[in-house]
Structures are given as structure tokens and as C-alpha cells.
Short mmCIF file of C-alpha atoms in Angstrom, two decimals:
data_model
loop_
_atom_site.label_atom_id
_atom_site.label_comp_id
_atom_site.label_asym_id
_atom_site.label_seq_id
_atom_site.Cartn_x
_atom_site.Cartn_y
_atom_site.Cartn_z
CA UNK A 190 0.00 0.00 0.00
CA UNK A 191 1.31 3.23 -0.94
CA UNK A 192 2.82 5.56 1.78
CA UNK A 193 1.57 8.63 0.83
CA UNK A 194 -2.79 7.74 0.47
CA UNK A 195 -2.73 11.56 -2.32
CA UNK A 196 -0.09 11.13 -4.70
CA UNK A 197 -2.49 9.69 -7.20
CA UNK A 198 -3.96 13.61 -7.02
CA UNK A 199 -0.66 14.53 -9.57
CA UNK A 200 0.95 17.24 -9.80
CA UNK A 201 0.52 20.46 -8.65
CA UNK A 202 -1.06 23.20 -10.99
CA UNK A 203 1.57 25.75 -12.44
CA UNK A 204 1.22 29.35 -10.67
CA UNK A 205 2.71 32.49 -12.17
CA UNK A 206 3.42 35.21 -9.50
CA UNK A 207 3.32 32.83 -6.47
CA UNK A 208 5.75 33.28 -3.67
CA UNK A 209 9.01 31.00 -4.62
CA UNK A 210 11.78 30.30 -1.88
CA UNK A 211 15.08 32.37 -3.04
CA UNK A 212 17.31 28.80 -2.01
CA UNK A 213 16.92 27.01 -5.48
CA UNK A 214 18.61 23.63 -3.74
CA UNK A 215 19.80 22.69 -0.34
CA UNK A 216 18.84 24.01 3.28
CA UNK A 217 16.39 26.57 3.48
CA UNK A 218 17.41 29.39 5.38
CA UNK A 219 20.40 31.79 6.13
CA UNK A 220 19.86 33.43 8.92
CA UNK A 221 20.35 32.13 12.87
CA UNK A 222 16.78 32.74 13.78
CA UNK A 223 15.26 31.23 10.64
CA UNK A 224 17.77 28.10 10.90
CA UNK A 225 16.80 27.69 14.59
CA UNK A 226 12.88 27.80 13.85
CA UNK A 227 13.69 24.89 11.41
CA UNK A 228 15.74 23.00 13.37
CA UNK A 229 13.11 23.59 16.24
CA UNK A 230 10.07 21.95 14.06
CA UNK A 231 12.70 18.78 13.01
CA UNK A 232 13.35 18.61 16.72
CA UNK A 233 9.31 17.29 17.01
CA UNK A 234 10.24 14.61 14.33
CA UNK A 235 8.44 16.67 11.27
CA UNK A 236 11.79 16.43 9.63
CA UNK A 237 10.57 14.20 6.76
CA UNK A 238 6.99 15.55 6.70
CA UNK A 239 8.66 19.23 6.04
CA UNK A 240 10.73 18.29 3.12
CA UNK A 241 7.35 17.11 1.52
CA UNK A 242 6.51 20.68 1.26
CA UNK A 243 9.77 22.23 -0.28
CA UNK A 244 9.27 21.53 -3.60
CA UNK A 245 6.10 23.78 -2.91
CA UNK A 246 8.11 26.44 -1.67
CA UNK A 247 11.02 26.79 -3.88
CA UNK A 248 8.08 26.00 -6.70
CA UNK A 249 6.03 29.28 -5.79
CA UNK A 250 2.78 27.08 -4.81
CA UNK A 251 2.14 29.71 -1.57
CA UNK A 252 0.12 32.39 -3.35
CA UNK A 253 -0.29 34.38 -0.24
CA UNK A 254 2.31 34.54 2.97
CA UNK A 255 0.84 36.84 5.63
CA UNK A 256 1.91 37.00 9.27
CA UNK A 257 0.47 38.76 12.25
CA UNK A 258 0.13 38.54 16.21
CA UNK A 259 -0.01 34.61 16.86
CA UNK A 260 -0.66 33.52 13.63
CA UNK A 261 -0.02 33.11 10.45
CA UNK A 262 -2.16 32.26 6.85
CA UNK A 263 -1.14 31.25 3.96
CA UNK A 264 -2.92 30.33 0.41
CA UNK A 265 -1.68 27.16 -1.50
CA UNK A 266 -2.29 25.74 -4.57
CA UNK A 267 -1.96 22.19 -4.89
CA UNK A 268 -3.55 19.73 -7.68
CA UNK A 269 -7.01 20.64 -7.58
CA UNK A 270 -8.50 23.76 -9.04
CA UNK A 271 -9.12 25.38 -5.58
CA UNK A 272 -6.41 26.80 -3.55
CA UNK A 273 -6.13 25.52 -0.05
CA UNK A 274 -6.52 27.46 3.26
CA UNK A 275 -3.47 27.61 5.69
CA UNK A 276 -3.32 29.08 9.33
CA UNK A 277 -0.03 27.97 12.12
CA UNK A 278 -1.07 29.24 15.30
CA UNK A 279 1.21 30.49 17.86
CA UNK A 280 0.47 31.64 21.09
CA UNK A 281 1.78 35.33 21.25
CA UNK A 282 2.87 36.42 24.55
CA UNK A 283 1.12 38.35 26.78
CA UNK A 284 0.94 42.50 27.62
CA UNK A 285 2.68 41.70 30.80
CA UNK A 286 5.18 39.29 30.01
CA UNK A 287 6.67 41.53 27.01
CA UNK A 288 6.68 44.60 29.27
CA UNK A 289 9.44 42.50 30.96
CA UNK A 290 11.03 41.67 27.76
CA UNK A 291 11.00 45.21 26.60
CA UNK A 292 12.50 45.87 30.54
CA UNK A 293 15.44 43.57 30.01
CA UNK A 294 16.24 44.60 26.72
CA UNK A 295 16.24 48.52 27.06
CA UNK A 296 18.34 47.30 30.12
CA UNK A 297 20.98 46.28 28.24
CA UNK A 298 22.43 48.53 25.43
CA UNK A 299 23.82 45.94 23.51
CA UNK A 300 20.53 44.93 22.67
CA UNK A 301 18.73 48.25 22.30
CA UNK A 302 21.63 49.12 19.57
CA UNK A 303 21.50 45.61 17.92
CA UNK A 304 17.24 46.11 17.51
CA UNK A 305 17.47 49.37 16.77
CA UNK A 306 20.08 48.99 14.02
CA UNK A 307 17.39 46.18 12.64
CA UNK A 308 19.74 43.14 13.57
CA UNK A 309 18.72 39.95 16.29
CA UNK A 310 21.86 38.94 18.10
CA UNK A 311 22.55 35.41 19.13
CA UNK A 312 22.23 36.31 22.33
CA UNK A 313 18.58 37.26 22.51
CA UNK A 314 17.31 33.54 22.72
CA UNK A 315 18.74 33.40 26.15
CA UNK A 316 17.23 36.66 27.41
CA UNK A 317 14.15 35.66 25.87
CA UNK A 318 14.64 32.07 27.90
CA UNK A 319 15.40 33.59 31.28
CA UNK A 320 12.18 35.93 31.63
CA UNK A 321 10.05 33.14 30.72
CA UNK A 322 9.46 33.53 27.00
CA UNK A 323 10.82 31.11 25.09
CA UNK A 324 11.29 33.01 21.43
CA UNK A 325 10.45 29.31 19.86
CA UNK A 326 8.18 26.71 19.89
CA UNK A 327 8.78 24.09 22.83
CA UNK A 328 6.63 21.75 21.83
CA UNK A 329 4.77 20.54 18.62
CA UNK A 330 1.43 20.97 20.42
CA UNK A 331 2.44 24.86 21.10
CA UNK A 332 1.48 24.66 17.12
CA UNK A 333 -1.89 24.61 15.90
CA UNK A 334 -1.91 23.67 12.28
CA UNK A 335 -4.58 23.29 10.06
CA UNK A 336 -5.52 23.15 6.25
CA UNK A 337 -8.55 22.24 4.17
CA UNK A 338 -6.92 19.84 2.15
CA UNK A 339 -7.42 16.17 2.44
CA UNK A 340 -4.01 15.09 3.30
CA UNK A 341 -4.30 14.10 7.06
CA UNK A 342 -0.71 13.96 7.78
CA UNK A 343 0.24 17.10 10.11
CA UNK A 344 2.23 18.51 7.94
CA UNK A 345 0.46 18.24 5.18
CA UNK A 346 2.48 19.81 1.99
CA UNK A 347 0.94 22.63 2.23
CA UNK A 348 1.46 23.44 5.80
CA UNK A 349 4.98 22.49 5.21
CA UNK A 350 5.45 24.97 2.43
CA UNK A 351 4.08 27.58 4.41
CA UNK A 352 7.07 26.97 7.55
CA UNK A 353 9.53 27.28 4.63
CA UNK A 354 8.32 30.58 3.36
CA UNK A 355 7.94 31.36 7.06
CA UNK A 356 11.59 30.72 7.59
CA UNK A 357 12.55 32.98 4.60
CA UNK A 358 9.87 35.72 5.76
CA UNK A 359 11.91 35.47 8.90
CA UNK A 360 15.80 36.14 7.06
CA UNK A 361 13.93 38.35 4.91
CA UNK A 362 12.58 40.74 8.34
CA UNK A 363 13.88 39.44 11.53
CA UNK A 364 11.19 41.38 13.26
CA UNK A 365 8.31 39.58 12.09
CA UNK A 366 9.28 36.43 13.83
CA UNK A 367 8.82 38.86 17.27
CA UNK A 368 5.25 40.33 15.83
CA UNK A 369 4.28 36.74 15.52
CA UNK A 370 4.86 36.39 19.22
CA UNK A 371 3.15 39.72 19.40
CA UNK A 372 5.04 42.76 19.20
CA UNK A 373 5.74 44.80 15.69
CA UNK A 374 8.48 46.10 15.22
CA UNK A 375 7.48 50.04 15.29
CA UNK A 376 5.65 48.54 18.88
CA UNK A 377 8.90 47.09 19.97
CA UNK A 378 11.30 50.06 18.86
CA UNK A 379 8.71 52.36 20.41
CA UNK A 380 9.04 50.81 23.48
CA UNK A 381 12.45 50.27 23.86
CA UNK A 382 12.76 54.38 22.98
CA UNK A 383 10.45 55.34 25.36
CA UNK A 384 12.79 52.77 28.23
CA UNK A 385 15.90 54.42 27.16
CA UNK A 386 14.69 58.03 27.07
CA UNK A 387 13.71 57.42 31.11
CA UNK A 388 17.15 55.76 31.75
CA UNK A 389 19.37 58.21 30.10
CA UNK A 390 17.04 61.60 30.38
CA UNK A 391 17.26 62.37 27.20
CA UNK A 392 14.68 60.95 24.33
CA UNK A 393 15.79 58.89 21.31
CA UNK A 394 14.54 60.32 17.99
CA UNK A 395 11.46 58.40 16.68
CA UNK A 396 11.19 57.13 12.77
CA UNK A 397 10.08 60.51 10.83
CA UNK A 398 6.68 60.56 9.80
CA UNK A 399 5.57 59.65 6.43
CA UNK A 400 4.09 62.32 4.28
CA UNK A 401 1.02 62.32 2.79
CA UNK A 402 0.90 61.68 -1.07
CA UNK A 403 2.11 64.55 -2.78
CA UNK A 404 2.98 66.55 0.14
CA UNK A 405 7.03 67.44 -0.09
CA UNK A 406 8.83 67.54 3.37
CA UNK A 407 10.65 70.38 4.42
CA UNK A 408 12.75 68.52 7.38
CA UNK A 409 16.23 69.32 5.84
CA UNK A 410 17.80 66.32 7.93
CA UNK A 411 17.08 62.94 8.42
CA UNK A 412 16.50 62.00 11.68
CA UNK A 413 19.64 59.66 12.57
CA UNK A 414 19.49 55.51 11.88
CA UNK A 415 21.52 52.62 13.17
CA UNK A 416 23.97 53.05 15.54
CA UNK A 417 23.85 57.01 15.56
CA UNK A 418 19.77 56.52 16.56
CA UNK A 419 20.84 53.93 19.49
CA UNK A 420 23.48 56.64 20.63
CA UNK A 421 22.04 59.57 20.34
CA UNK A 422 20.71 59.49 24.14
CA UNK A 423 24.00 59.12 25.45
CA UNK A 424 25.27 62.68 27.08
CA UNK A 425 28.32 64.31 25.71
CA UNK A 426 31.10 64.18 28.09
CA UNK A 427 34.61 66.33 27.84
CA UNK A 428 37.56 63.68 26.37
CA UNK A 429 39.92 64.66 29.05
CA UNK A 430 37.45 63.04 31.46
CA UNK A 431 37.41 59.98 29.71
CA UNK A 432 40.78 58.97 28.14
CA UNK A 433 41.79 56.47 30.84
CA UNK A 434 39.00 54.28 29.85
CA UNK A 435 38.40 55.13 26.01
CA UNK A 436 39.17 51.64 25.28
CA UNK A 437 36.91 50.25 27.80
CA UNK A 438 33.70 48.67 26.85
CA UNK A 439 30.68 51.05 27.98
CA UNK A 440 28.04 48.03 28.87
CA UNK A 441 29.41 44.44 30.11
CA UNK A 442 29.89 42.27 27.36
CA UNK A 443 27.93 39.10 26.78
CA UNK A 444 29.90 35.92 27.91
CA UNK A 445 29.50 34.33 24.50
CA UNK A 446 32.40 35.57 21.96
CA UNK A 447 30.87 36.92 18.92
CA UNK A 448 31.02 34.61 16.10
CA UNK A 449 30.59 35.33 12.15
CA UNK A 450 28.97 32.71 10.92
CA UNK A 451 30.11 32.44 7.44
CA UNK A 452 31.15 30.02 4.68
CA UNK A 453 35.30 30.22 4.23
CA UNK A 454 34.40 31.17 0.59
CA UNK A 455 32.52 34.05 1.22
CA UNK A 456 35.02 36.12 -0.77
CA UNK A 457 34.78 34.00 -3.72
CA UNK A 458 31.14 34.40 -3.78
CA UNK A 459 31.05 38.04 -3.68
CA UNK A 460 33.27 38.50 -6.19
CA UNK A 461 32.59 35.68 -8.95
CA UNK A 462 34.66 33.94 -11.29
CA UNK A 463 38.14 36.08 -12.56
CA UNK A 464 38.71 36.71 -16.21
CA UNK A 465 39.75 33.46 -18.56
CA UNK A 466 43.22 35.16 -19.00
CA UNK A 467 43.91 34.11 -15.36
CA UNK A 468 41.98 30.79 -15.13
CA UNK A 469 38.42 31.71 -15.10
CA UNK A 470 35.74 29.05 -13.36
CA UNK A 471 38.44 26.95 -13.02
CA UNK A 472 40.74 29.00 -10.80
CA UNK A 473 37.84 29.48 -9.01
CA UNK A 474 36.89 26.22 -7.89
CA UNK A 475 40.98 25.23 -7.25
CA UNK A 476 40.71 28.43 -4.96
CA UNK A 477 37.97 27.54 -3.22
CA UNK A 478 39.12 23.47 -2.19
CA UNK A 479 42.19 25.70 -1.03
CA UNK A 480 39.96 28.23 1.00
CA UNK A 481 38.07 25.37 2.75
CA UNK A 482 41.29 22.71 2.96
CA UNK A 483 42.77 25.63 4.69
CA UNK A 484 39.95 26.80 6.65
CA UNK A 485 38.92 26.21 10.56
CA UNK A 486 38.99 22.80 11.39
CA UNK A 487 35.08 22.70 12.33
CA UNK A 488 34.38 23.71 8.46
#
């Protein structure tokens, strides 16, 4: 008896415009947060039932990818002429529990400049752990899945298609991964400006307000991004009061070492193949078994 009750259904029906994974072979996902949701839904044994639904996902079967507060719906076409329904449900935490989050985090700059400069570090799993809010999944069952199709494995292929293009929405935006547990990112920024403003005394500049259609803005400078927008609170103080510790880290650092987690080719990739007067493809590929032969050990 076959393993799979639906495969007779064939194949599914060609879509022009749907949403198609940017990984054309391989793992899906590039990012630390969008590798760790996938390794957390393998970790509940829906290894095998996920890969069902890349083929989906790099195909552009998901028509429609939309996430918002504890949930998230998807559209997928499959064999039949009617696209199928998709919702993943995720509990998103509560009012209280992310005014504690937003606490710890203004608490600590290196996290207030990392969000504000649009980046999640490593690190903010662990914070997220410790106050009681695990940032993924910790059980299957936290998950509620469902889809109108008749497939009644959980995944179905649609379902898993949808975690995939979740996983890329989530390198795409780190942010939305947090307004899935409940907080946008304009909330979460907002908040953590309003935190640092009452620590430092002096406000951090907000986003600048759109315009309306055809109305031309006369601020002459943008109001500062990045680093310069996580800094900006900070007081001035005279150098000669501060020389003895100018190389002195202004927080505490995390215990973790930062890491760059990169391939040892990354150069090569960036810069493509040379000319064929020096080798071409070929010199490429003899450089790159030399970049990874020579490479860290754990490579």
C-alpha cells in the first residue's frame, strides 16, 4: 500500500506570481533565527513531513504569505483547481510578560543598539529564555496547524510549504518572527525608545513621519538611523574626562564571543569567477578546495 494515500492527485497546478523560496537547492534558510525555527520543528520529528513541502516552496505554490500577532495564513495551490486554506497558530505572549522583555532589553544597550540597528543577536534567545518567553516553539502541540486539504498527515504539503516561506519571511525581516509572538516592530522600537529616554534623560529620535501623497517635506535632515539613533541618548562628556577608559567597553559584554557565521568562501562568492586570462571558473573552484582545505577545522 502506498505511503503517501494523495499522490495519485498529480501534480501540482503551475502558478505564475506565487511566492518561490530564493534557495533554489539545499537548506532553506540563512539566517540564525530562521535556521533555529527549522531545526526547532525537526526537533518534534516533522523532519521528513517538512521536506514534503519544499518543492512547494522553492516551486512558488504559496500564493499568499501573511503574518500577524499569533498567527499566520497562507494560500496554496496544490492539484485541484481550488487553492487551499493555511493558518499555524502560535500563542503570542502576553501585555505583561513583554513589558518584561521590553525591561530587560532597554536594560541592556547591547541589545537596544542591535534592535534598533534592525539586527537579532545570538544572544537574545537566552534573554528571551530567562524571563520566561521562550522566542520558539517548545513543543509541537504549542502549534496549531490546520488546512482544508485532504491530506491528514500534520504537515500536510501545504502546511509544510508555508514553515519554509515562514523561515525565509523570517531572514527576509527578523522582526516579524517577534510580531508573531506579538510585538511589531514600530511597537517594539517604540518601546524600547520610550525605556531608554527614562534611563538616560534624554529621548531617542522616533522614525520621521511619512508624508502624505504629494505633500514634499521640508525637514532638511534625516533624523539619525543605526547606531547614531541607538546613541544619540548618550550625554556628551569632555575627552579629558574619559581617556583612561576610552578603550573600555561602555556596557558588560555578553559571555559568548561573537562569532561570524560564514562560509570560508565568502570572498569567492562576492566577487565571482576572474577573467579566462587568469583561469576563469576553473581557478575558481581550485581556490575555493584551497579556502576550505585551509579553513577552521570545524568547516
Amino acid at each position: 500500500m502506498s505511503t503517501d494515500r494523495f499522490a495519485d492527485y498529480g501534480r501540482p497546478r503551475r502558478v505564475d506570481g506565487g511566492l518561490r523560496a530564493r534557495s533554489a537547492r539545499g537548506a532553506i534558510g540563512r539566517s540564525w533565527w530562521s535556521r533555529r525555527f527549522l531545526e526547532v520543528l525537526e526537533s518534534f520529528a516533522l523532519g521528513t513531513r517538512l521536506t514534503r513541502g519544499r518543492s512547494y516552496a522553492r516551486a512558488g505554490q504559496v500564493l499568499t504569505l501573511d503574518i500577524g500577532p499569533g498567527r499566520v495564513s497562507a494560500v496554496v495551490q496544490g492539484s485541484r483547481p481550488q487553492p487551499y486554506q493555511v493558518s499555524i497558530a502560535l500563542e503570542p505572549f502576553p501585555a505583561a510578560l513583554w513589558s518584561r522583555i521590553e525591561d530587560e532589553l532597554a536594560g541592556q544597550a547591547f541589545f537596544s543598539a542591535r534592535l534598533l540597528a534592525g539586527d537579532l543577536p545570538d544572544e537574545l534567545e537566552e534573554l528571551f529564555a530567562a524571563v520566561g518567553a521562550p522566542l520558539f516553539p517548545t513543543a509541537v502541540d504549542e502549534l496549531t496547524q490546520r488546512c482544508n486539504c485532504p491530506d491528514f498527515a500534520v504537515p500536510c504539503k501545504h502546511l509544510a510549504a508555508t514553515f519554509y516561506l515562514l523561515a525565509e519571511a523570517f531572514d527576509a525581516d527578523p522582526f516579524e518572527l517577534l510580531h508573531w509572538r506579538g510585538r511589531s516592530r514600530a511597537e517594539l522600537l517604540d518601546a524600547l525608545r520610550a525605556r531608554r529616554a527614562a534611563t538616560t534623560g534624554a529621548a531617542l529620535p522616533a522614525d520621521p513621519p511619512s508624508e502624505p501623497d504629494g505633500v514634499v517635506s521640508t525637514v532638511e535632515s534625516p533624523a539619525p538611523v543605526g547606531a547614531a539613533r541607538a546613541l544619540a541618548g548618550l550625554s556628551a562628556t569632555p575627552l579629558a574626562e574619559t581617556a583612561d577608559r576610552f578603550w573600555s567597553a561602555p556596557v558588560p559584554l555578553p559571555d559568548r564571543p561573537p562569532r561570524l557565521v560564514t562560509g570560508t568562501d565568502l570572498l569567492l562568492r562576492q566577487l565571482g569567477a576572474p577573467a579566462p586570462a587568469i583561469g576563469g571558473p576553473g581557478l575558481l573552484e581550485r581556490l575555493r578546495r584551497a579556502y576550505r582545505a585551509f579553513g577552521p577545522a570545524d568547516r
